[in-house]
XYZ file of C-alpha atoms in Angstrom:
556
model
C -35.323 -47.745 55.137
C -37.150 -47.031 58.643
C -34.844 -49.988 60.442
C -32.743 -49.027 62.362
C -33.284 -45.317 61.912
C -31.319 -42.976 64.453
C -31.290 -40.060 63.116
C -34.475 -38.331 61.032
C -33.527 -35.679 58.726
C -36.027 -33.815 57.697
C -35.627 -30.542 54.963
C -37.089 -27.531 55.479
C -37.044 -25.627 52.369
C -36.903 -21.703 52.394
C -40.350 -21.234 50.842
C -42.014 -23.363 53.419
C -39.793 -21.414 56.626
C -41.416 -18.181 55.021
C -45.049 -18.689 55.005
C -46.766 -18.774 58.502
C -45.272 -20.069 61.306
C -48.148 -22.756 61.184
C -47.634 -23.673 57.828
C -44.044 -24.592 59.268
C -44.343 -26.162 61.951
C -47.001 -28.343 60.870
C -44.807 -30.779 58.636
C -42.395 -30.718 61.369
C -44.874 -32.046 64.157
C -46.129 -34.463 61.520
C -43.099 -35.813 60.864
C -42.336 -36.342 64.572
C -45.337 -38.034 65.515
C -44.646 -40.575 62.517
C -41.348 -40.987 63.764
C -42.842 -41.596 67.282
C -45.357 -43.691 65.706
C -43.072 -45.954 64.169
C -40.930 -46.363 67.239
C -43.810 -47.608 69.541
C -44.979 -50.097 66.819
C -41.738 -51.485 67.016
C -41.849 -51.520 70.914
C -45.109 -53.665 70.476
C -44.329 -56.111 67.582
C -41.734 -56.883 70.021
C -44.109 -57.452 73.111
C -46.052 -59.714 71.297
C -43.193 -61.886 71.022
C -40.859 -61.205 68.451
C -38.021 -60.428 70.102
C -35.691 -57.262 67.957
C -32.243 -56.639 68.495
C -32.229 -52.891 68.276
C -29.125 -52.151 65.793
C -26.461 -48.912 66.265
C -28.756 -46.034 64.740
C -27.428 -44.590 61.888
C -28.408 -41.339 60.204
C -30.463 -40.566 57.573
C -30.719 -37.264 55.575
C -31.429 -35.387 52.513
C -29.767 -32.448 50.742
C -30.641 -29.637 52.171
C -31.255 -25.990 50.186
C -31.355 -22.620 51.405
C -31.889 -19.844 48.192
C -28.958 -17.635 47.901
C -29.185 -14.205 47.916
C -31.909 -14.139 51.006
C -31.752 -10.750 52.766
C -34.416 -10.890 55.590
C -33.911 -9.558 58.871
C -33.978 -13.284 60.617
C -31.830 -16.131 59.835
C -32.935 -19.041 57.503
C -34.049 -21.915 58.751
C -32.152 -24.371 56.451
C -33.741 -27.842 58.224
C -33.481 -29.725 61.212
C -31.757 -32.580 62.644
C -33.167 -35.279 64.743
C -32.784 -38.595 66.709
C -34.535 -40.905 68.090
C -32.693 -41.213 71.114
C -33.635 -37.561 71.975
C -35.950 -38.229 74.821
C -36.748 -34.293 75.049
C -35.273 -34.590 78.421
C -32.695 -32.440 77.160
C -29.485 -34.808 77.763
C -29.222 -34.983 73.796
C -27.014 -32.608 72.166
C -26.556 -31.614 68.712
C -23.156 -30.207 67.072
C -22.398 -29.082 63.742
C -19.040 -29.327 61.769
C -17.759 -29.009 58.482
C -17.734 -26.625 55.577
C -19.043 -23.087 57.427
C -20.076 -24.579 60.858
C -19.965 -22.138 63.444
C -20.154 -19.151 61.026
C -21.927 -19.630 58.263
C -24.907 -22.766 59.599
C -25.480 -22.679 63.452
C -27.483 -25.519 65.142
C -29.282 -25.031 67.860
C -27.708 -27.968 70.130
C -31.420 -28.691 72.088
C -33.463 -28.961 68.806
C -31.471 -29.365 65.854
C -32.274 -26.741 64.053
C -29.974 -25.487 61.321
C -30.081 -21.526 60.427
C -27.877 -19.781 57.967
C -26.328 -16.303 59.405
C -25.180 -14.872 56.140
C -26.112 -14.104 52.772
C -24.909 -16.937 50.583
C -23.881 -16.631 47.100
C -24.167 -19.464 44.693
C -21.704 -18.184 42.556
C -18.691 -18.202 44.984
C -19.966 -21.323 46.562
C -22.554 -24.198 44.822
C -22.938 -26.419 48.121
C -21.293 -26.955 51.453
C -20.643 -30.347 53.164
C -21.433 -30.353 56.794
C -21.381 -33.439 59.622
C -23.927 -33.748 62.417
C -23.747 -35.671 65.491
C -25.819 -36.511 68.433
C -24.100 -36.798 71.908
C -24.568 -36.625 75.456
C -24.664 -33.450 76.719
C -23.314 -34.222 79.912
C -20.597 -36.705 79.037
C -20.069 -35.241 75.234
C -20.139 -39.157 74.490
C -21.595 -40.219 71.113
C -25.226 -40.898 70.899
C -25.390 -42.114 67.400
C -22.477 -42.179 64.774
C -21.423 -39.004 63.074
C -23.041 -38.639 59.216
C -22.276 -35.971 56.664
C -24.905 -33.872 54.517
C -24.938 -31.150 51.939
C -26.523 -27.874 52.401
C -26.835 -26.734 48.435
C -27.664 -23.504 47.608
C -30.609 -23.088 45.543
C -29.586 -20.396 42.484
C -31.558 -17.366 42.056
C -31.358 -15.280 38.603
C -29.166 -12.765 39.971
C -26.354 -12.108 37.446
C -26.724 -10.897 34.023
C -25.698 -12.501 30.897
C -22.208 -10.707 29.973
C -19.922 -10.491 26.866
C -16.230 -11.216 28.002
C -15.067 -10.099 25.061
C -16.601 -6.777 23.569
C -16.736 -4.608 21.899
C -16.425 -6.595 19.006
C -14.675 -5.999 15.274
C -15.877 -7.911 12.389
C -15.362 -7.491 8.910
C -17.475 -8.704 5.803
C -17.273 -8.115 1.304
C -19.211 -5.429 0.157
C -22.249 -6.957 -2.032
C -22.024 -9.894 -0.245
C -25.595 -12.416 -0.230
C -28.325 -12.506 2.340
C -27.689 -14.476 5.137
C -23.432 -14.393 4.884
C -22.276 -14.799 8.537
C -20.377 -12.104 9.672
C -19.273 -13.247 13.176
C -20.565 -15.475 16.510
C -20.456 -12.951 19.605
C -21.283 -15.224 22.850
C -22.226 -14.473 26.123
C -22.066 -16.254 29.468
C -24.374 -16.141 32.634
C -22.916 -17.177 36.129
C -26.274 -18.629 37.224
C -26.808 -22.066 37.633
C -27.451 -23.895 33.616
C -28.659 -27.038 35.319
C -31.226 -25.076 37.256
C -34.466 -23.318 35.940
C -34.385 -20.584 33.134
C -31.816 -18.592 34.816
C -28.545 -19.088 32.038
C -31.150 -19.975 29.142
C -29.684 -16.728 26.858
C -31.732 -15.753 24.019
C -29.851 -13.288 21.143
C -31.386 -10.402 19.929
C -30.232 -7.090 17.837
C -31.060 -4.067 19.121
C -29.140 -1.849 16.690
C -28.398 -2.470 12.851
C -31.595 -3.089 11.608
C -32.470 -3.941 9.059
C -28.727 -4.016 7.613
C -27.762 -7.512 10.055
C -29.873 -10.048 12.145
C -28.425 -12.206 14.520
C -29.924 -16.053 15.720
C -31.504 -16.120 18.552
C -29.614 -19.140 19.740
C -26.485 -19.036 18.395
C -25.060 -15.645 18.572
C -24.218 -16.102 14.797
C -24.632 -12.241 13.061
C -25.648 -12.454 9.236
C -26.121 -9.511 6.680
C -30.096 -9.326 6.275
C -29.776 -6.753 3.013
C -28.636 -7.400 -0.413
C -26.281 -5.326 -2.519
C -24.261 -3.251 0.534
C -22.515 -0.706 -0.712
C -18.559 -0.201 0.901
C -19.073 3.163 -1.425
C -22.025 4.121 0.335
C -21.345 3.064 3.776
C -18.099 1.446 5.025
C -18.658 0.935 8.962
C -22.050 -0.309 11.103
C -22.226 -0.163 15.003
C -24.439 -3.005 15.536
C -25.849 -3.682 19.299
C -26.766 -7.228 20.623
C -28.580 -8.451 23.653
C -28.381 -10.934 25.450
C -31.216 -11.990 27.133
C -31.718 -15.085 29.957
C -34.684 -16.521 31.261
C -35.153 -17.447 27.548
C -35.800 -13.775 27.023
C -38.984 -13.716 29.098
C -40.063 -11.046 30.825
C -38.172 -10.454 34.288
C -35.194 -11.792 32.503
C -31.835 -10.173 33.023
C -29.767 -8.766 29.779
C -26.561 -7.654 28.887
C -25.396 -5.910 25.608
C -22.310 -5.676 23.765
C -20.810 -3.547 20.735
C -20.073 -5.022 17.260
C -18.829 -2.508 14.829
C -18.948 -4.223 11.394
C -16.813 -3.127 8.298
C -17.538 -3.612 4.746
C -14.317 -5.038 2.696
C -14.038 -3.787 -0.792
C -14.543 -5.675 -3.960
C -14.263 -4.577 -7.419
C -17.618 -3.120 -8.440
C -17.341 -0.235 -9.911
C -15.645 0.120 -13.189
C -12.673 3.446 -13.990
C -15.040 6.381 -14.952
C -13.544 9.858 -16.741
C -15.078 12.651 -15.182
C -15.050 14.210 -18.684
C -15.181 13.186 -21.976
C -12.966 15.739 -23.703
C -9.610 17.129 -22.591
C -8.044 19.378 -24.173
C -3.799 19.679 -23.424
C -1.321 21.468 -25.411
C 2.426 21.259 -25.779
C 5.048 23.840 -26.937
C 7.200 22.916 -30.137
C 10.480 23.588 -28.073
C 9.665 20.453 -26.316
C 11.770 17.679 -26.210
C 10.921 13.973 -26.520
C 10.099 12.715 -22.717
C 8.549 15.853 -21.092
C 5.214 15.733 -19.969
C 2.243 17.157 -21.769
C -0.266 16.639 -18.970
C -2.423 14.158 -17.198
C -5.775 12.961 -16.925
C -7.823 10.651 -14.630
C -10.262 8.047 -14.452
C -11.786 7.594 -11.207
C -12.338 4.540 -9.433
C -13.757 3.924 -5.890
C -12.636 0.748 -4.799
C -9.584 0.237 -2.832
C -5.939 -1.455 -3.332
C -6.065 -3.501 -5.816
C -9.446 -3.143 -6.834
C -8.913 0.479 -8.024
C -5.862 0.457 -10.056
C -6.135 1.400 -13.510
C -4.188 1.102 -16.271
C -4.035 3.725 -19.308
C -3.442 3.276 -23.154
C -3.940 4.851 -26.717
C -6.441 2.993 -28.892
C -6.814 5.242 -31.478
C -5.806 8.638 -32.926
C -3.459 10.768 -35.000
C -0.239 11.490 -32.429
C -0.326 7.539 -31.524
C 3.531 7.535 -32.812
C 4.083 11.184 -31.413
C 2.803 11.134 -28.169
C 2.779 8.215 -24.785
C 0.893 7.345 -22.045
C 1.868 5.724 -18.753
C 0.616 5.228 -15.168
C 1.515 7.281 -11.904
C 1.262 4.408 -9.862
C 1.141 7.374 -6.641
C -1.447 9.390 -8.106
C -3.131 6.962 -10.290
C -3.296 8.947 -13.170
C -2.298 9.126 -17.044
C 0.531 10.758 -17.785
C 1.289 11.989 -21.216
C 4.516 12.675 -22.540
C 5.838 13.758 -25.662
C 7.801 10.346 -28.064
C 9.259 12.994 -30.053
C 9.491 16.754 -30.491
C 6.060 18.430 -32.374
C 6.258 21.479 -35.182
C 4.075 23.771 -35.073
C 4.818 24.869 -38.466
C 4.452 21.486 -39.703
C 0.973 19.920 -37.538
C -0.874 22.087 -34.877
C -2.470 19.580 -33.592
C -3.563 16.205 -32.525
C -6.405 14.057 -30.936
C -5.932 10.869 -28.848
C -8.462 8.445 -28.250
C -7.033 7.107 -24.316
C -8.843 4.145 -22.341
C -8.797 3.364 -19.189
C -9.658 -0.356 -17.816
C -8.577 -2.014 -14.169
C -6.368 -4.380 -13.944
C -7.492 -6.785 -11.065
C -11.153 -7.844 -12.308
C -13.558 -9.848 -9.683
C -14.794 -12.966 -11.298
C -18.448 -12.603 -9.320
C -18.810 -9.287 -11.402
C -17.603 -9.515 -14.550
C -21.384 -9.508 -15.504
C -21.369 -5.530 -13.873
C -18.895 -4.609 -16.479
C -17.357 -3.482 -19.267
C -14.535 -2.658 -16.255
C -13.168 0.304 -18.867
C -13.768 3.822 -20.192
C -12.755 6.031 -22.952
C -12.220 9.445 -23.182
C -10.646 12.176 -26.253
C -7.334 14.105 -25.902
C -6.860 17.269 -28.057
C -3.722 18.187 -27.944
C -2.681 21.289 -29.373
C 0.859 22.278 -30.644
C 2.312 25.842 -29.513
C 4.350 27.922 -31.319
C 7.751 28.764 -29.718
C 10.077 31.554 -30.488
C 12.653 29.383 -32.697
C 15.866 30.400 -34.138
C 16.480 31.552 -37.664
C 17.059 28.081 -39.123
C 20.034 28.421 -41.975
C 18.826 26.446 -45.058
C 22.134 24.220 -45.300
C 23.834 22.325 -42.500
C 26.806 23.623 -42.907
C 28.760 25.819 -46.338
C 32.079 25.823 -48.031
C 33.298 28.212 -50.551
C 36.289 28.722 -52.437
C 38.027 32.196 -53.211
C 41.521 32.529 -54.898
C 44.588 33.778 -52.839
C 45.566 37.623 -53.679
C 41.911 38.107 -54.412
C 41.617 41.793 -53.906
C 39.852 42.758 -50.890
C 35.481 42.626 -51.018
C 35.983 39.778 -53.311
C 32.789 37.741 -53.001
C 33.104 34.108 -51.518
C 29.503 33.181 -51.009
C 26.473 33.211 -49.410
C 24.761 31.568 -46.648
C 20.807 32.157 -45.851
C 18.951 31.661 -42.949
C 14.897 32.668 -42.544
C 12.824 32.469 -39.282
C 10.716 29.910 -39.489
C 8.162 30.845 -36.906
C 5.028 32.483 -37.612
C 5.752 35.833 -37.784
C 8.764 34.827 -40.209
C 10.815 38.100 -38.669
C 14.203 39.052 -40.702
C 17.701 38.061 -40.066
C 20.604 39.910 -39.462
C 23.920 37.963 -39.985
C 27.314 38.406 -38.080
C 30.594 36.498 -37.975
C 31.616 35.936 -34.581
C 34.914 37.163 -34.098
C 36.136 34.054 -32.454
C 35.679 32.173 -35.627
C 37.900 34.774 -37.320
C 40.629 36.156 -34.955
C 42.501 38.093 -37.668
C 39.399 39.219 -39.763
C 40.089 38.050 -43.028
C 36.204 37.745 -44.167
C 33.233 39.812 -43.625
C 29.046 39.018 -43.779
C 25.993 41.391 -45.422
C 24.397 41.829 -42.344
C 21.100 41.201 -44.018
C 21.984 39.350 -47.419
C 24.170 37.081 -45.770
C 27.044 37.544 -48.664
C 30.397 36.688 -47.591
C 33.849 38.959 -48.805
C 37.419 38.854 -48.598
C 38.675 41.954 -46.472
C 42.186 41.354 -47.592
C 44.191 39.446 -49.658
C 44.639 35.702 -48.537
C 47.705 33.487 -48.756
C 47.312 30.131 -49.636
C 51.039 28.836 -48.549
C 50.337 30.404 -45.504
C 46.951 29.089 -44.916
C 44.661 27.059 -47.459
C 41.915 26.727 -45.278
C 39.317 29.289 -43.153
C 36.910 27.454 -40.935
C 34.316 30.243 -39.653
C 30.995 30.836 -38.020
C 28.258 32.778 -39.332
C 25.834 34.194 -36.920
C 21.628 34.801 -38.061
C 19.996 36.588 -35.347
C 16.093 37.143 -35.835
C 15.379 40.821 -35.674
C 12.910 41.073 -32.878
C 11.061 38.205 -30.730
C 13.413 36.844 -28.445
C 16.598 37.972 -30.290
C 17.293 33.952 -30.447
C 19.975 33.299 -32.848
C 21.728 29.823 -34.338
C 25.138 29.493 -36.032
C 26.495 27.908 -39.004
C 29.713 26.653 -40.322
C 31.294 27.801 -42.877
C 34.420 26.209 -44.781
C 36.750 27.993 -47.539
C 39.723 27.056 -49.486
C 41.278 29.568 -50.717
C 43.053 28.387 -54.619
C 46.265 27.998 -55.483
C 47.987 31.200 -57.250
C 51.303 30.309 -59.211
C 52.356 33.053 -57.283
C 56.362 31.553 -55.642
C 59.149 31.243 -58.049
C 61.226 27.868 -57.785
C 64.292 27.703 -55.149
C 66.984 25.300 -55.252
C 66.994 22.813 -52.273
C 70.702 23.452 -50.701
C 73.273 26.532 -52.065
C 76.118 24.356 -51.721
C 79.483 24.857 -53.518
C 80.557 22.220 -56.021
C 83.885 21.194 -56.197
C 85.441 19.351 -58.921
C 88.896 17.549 -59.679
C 90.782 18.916 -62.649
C 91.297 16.901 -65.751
C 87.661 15.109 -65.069
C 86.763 12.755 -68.179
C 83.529 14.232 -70.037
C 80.584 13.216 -69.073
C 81.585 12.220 -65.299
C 78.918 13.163 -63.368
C 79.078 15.949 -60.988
C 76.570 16.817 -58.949
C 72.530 16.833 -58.529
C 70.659 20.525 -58.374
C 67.195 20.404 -57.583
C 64.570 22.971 -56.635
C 61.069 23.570 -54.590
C 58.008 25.650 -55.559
C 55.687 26.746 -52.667
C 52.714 26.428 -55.338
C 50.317 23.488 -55.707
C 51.700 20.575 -58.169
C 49.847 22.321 -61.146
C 51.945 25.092 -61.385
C 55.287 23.298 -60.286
C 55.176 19.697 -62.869
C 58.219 20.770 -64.540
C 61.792 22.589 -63.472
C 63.759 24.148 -66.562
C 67.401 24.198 -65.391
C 69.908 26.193 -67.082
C 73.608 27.541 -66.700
C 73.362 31.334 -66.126
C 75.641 33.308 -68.922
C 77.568 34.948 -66.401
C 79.253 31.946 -65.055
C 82.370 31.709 -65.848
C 83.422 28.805 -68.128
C 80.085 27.744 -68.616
C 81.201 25.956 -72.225
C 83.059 23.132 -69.751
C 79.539 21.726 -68.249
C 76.121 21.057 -69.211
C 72.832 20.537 -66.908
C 69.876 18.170 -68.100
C 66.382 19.276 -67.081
C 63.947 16.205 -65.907
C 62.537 17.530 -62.793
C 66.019 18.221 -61.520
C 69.653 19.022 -63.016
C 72.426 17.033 -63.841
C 75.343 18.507 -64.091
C 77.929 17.256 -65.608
C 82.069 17.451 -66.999
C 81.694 18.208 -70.998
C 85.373 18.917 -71.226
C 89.351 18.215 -69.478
């Protein structure tokens, strides 16, 4: 490695430049004296008759460091250059080129010495590649070929781990086991991996104890307790460190946010806040109004919490129904079909509540239901006399002197305090006022005489009013015929005159008389016909009666 040397590189590391000048010069006067050494016992292997051919020097070097970061009030001897041919007569030159020649690295040209001016940085720049040469400093001609070295710079632990991407969200189910990873957070350290303990991070939780852990060299964040409650507590700010130097002391750390939230799951079952409720309706209620709500209360969320409602037992089961607000999450009752107080006052419900999305993992934690009681009690309303027939008809003969009785109708109040009833026909009902009511008997008279041919039938209305309350009142109809009177005499059809040729043959047929009665069939079945005595030759014809008159020629 020695033949043919031209060049000796030697490296001067930082730590050696910055102990005692003695301490650094020492290696370097060594080093030249070897050099030296070996060049004379080359000189006198060849006097003693081997005869060398001295070949073209080259050079021969090392990497170089210099420790980045240095701040001292000198420049940094990085190392120093050297040839052979260098007498020390000072006719051998050094220069420097390359990466930061002339700014950064200066050489001094008599002894080769390389110093760095400026503060280096390992982080913007690892290493720089430089070339040395040797020349004649009065003819700038080459002494020795030109050779390139690297000048790395030695990392110091001068950056701090960081997390690129905090703060952190991570989310993890309620109740979930010991040890359930929640997320990897991962920092990075711009010092050198490769070198030292300088990027050797070590993970550690400062905040969230004892509720998460994280590994030390993974980053990965676990849940540490059992049975976490979303109910209790929804959202953790954990805090992790990262620490390098493998979290010695004199390390450097950084820290980042995690803020953790627990996801719900169905573990907690519908609970009634109450056993008993008590409700009550109004008998004027119709089928499909609401009676009024209850609610079981669930914390979970979405899905988790919805509850459904149903009757499982109870006395108003056909009576009454229960559906689901899906807004509000409650029961709602409404009435199936109308209640009487008179009749049933009131009714208890047996209602259940249960979720309908059930977790698998807890089924165990169940039942996933609750029951409660509904009393519902009827109210009484302020009803309407209620008449004790749908509707009436009645029958009353035509000419029927006036106050003749037709009939009756009866209505009572059927609420509690059973008040009377005062009756009335409403005049619509009967424009022309042909029948009058008994205010409070309800009895129903003629006021004058009625005319069956001009009307057989009198549809009216007949009012019942309670007397106090709410003065509510309902109405009734009320049908009469009035009966036929044989009260209209017969009247012939036409009052034509007949005409008739002389010397007709007896028994020719003349002419057909009949008649009309305004009276029902009963009292018109049969017509007598007969010749009147005062008409004149009444001895020449003769009239048969059958429900009309034939009259016909008896004589020439």
């Amino acid at each position: 490695m020695w033949e043919g040397l031209g060049l000796q590189v030697f490296l001067m590391c930082l730590g050696a430049v910055l102990c005692s000048a003695v301490a650094t010069s020492a290696p370097l006067e060594h080093s030249h004296r070897h050099r030296l050494s070996l060049h004379r016992h080359r000189e006198r292997t060849g006097k003693e008759g081997q005869v060398l051919h001295r070949s073209k020097r080259g050079w021969v070097w090392n990497q170089f460091f210099v420790i980045e970061e240095y701040t001292g009030p000198d420049p940094v001897l990085v190392g120093r250059l050297h040839s052979d041919v260098d007498a020390g007569d000072g006719n051998c030159k050094y220069i420097l080129s390359g990466e930061g020649a002339g700014t950064i690295f200066v050489i001094d040209d008599k002894t080769g010495n390389i110093h760095a001016t400026k503060t280096l940085d390992r982080e913007e720049q690892a290493q720089y590649t430089l070339t040395a040469q040797a020349v004649d400093r009065a003819t700038n001609k080459p002494l020795e070929p030109p050779s390139e070295f690297i000048v790395k710079v030695q990392d110091i632990n001068d950056n701090p781990p960081e997390f690129l991407h905090g703060p952190y969200y991570a989310r993890v189910p309620e109740m979930s086991n010991v040890g359930t990873s929640v997320m990897q957070v991962t920092a990075t350290d711009a010092d050198d991996p490769t070198y030292g303990n300088s990027a050797r991070l070590v993970y550690s939780i400062l905040q969230g104890q004892p509720y998460f852990s994280v590994e030390p060299q993974t980053g990965i964040i676990r849940t540490a307790l059992p049975n976490m409650d979303r109910e209790a507590r929804q959202e953790y700010d954990v805090v992790i460190q990262a620490k390098d130097m493998g979290g010695h002391m004199g390390g450097l750390s950084g820290t980042t946010e995690v803020k953790i939230t627990l996801t719900d799951v169905n573990d907690n079952p519908p609970k009634f806040p109450q056993s008993v409720y008590a409700m009550s309706v109004s008998e004027d209620k119709v089928s499909g109004e609401e009676v009024g709500r209850l609610k079981a209360k669930d914390p979970d969320l979405g899905e988790n919490g919805l509850v459904s409602y149903r009757f499982i037992e109870g006395d108003g089961m056909t009576v009454f129904e229960i559906t689901t607000d899906t807004d509000t999450r409650e029961g709602v009752i409404k009435l199936r079909k109308p209640v009487d107080f008179e009749t049933k006052r009131a009714y208890t419900l047996r209602v259940e509540a249960s979720n309908t999305h059930l977790d698998p993992r807890f089924i165990a934690w169940g039942p996933y239901k609750d029951t409660a009681t509904v009393k519902v009690m009827v109210e009484d309303a302020d009803e309407p006399p209620a008449f004790m027939a749908t509707s009436y008809s009645f029958e009353v003969e035509e000419n029927a002197r006036d106050g003749t009785v037709v009939g009756r109708v009866h209505a009572k109040d059927t609420d509690v305090a059973n008040n009377p009833v005062r009756y009335m026909i409403p005049r619509y009902t009967d424009v022309e006022q042909f029948f009058s009511v008994g205010p409070e008997d309800g009895i129903i008279k003629t006021t004058r005489p009625l005319d069956r041919e001009t009307l057989p039938w009198h549809n009216i209305s007949v009012s019942a009013t309670e007397i106090g309350g709410h003065h509510q009142d309902t109405k009734v109809r009320v049908n009469i015929k009035v009966k036929d009177m044989n009260d209209n005499a017969p009247e012939f059809a036409t009052q034509n005159e007949i005409l008739v040729c002389e010397n007709v043959s007896p028994g020719k047929l003349i002419e057909t008389v009949s008649a009309v009665d305004k009276d029902e069939m009963v009292h018109r079945q049969y017509f007598h016909f007969s010749i009147a005595p005062e008409a004149v030759n009444n001895q020449n014809f003769s009239l048969k009666d059958n429900r009309g008159g034939w009259l016909k020629c008896v004589c020439e």
